[in-house]
Coordinates of C-alpha atoms in Angstrom, one line a residue:
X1 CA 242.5 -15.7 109.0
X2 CA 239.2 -17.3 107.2
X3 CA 236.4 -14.8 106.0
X4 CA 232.9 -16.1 105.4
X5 CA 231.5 -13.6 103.4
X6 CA 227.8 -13.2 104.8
X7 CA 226.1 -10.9 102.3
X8 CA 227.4 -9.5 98.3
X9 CA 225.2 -6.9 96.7
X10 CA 225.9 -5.7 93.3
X11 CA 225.6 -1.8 92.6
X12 CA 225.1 -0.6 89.2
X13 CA 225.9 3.2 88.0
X14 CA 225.2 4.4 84.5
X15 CA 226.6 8.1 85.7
X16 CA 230.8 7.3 86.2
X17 CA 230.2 6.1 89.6
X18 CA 228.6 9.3 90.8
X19 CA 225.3 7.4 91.9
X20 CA 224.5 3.4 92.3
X21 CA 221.2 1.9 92.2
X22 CA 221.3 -1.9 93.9
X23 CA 221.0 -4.6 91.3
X24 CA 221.4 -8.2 93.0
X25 CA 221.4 -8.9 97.1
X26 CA 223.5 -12.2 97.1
X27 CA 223.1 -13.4 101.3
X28 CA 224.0 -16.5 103.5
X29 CA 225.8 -20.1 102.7
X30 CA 226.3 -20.5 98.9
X31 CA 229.3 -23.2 99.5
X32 CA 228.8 -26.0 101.5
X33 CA 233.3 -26.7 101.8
X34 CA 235.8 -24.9 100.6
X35 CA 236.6 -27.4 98.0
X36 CA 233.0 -27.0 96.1
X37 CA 233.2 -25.4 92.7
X38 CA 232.2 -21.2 92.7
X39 CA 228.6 -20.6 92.5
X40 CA 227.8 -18.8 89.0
X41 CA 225.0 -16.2 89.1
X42 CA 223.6 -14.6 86.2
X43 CA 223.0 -10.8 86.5
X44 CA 220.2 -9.0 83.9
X45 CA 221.6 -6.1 82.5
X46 CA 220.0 -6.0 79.5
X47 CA 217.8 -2.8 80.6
X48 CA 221.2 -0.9 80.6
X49 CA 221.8 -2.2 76.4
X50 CA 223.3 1.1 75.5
X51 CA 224.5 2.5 78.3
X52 CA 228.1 2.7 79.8
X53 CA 228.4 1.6 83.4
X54 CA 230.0 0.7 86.5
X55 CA 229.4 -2.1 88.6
X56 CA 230.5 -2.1 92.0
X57 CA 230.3 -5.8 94.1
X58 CA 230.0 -4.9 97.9
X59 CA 230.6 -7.3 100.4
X60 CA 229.8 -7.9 104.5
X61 CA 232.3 -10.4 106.1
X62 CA 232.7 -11.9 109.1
X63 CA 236.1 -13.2 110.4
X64 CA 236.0 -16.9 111.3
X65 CA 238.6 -18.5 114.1
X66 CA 240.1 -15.2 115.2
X67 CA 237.5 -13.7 118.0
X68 CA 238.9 -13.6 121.1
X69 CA 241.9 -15.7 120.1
X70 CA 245.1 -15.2 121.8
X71 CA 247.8 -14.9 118.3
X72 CA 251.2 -16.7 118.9
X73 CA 253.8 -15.2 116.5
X74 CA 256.5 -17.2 117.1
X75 CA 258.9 -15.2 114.2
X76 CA 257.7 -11.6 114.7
X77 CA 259.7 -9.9 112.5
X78 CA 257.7 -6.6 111.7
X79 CA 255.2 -7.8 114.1
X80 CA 252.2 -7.0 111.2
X81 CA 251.4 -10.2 112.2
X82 CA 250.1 -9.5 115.5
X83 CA 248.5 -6.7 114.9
X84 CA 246.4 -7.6 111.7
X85 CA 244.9 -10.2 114.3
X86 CA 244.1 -7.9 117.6
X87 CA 242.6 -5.3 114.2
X88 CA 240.7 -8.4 113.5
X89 CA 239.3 -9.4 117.1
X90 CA 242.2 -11.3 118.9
X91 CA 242.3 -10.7 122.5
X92 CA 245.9 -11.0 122.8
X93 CA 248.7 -11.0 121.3
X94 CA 252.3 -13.3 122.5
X95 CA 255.8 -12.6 120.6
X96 CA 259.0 -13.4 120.0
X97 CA 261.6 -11.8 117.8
X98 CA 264.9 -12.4 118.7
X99 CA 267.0 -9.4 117.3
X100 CA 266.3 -6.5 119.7
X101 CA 266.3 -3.9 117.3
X102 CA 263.7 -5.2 115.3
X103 CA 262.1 -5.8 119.0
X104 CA 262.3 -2.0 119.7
X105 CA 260.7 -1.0 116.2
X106 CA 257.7 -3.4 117.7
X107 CA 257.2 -2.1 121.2
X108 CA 257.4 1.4 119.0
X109 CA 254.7 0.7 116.6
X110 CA 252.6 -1.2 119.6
X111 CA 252.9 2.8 121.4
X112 CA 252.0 4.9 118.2
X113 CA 248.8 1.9 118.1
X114 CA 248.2 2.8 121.4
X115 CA 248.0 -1.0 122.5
X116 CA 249.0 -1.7 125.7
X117 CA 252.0 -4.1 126.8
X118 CA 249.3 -6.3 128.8
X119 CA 247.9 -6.6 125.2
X120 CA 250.7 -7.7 122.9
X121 CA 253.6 -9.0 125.1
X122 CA 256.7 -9.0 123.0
X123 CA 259.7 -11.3 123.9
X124 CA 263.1 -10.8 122.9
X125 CA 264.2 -14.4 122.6
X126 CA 263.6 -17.3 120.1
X127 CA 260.5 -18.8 119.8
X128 CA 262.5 -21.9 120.4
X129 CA 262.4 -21.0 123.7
X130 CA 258.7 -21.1 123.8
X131 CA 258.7 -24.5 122.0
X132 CA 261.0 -26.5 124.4
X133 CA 258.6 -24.9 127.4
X134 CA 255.5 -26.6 125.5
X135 CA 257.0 -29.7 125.0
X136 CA 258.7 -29.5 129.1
X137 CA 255.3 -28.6 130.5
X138 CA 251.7 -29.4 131.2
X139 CA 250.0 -27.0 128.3
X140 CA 246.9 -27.0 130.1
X141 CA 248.4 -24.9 133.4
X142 CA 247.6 -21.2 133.3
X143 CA 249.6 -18.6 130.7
X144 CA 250.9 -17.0 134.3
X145 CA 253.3 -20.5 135.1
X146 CA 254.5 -20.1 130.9
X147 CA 255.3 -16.7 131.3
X148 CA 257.3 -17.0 134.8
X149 CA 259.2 -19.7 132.9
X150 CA 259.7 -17.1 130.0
X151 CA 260.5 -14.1 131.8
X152 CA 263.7 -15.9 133.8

């Protein structure tokens, strides 16, 4: 999962955190790749010379990648994995795990989550299974034809 960060605004408290007064709005592009160096910004604090204080860095992010994704977990183990991404904006959610007590521990947590089996379908089988479908099949025909193929 990528995260642009879209806005960082510094806080400043000279009270122990009990009140913060904003200090520096920091908003929009301020890398043009992910390989450019950090920016460096200078913040003035030289109005608070003798004082003790806190600073606190806020920041508004925005997922990148993950909306309305479908998340293929082909080694579900906990199944964290899948449920980080539907917490995150993923439509959808398509397992395997292949020990079925791990499996059960999965389809518990999905129920205490209150997602629904249309939501995150769990299969208890390797996700070399999945694999040799992929490669055996057109990719492009519908999810329904993979899962019939799954399912037998």
């Amino acid at each position: 999962i990528l995260f642009d960060i879209i806005k960082l605004k510094v806080y400043i408290s000279t009270d122990f955190g009990l009140n913060y007064s904003l200090l520096q709005t920091i908003s929009g592009q301020q890398q043009s790749s992910n390989t450019d160096a950090w920016k460096e910004s200078i913040l003035n604090l030289s109005a608070y010379a003798n004082d003790t204080v806190r600073i606190l860095f806020r920041s508004v992010e925005q997922t990148v990648g993950i909306q309305n994704a479908i998340c293929i977990d082909l080694f579900a183990g906990s199944g964290i994995l899948g449920f980080e991404a539907l917490s995150r904006g993923a439509n959808s959610v398509i397992a395997f795990e292949i020990d079925p007590k791990i499996s059960k521990t999965i389809k518990t947590n999905c129920a205490k989550l209150g997602i629904p089996k249309s939501q995150y379908q769990l299969f208890n089988r390797s996700c070399l299974d999945f694999m040799s479908i992929l490669n055996s099949s057109n990719y492009l025909n519908s999810k329904l034809i993979l899962f019939n193929k799954l399912t037998k």
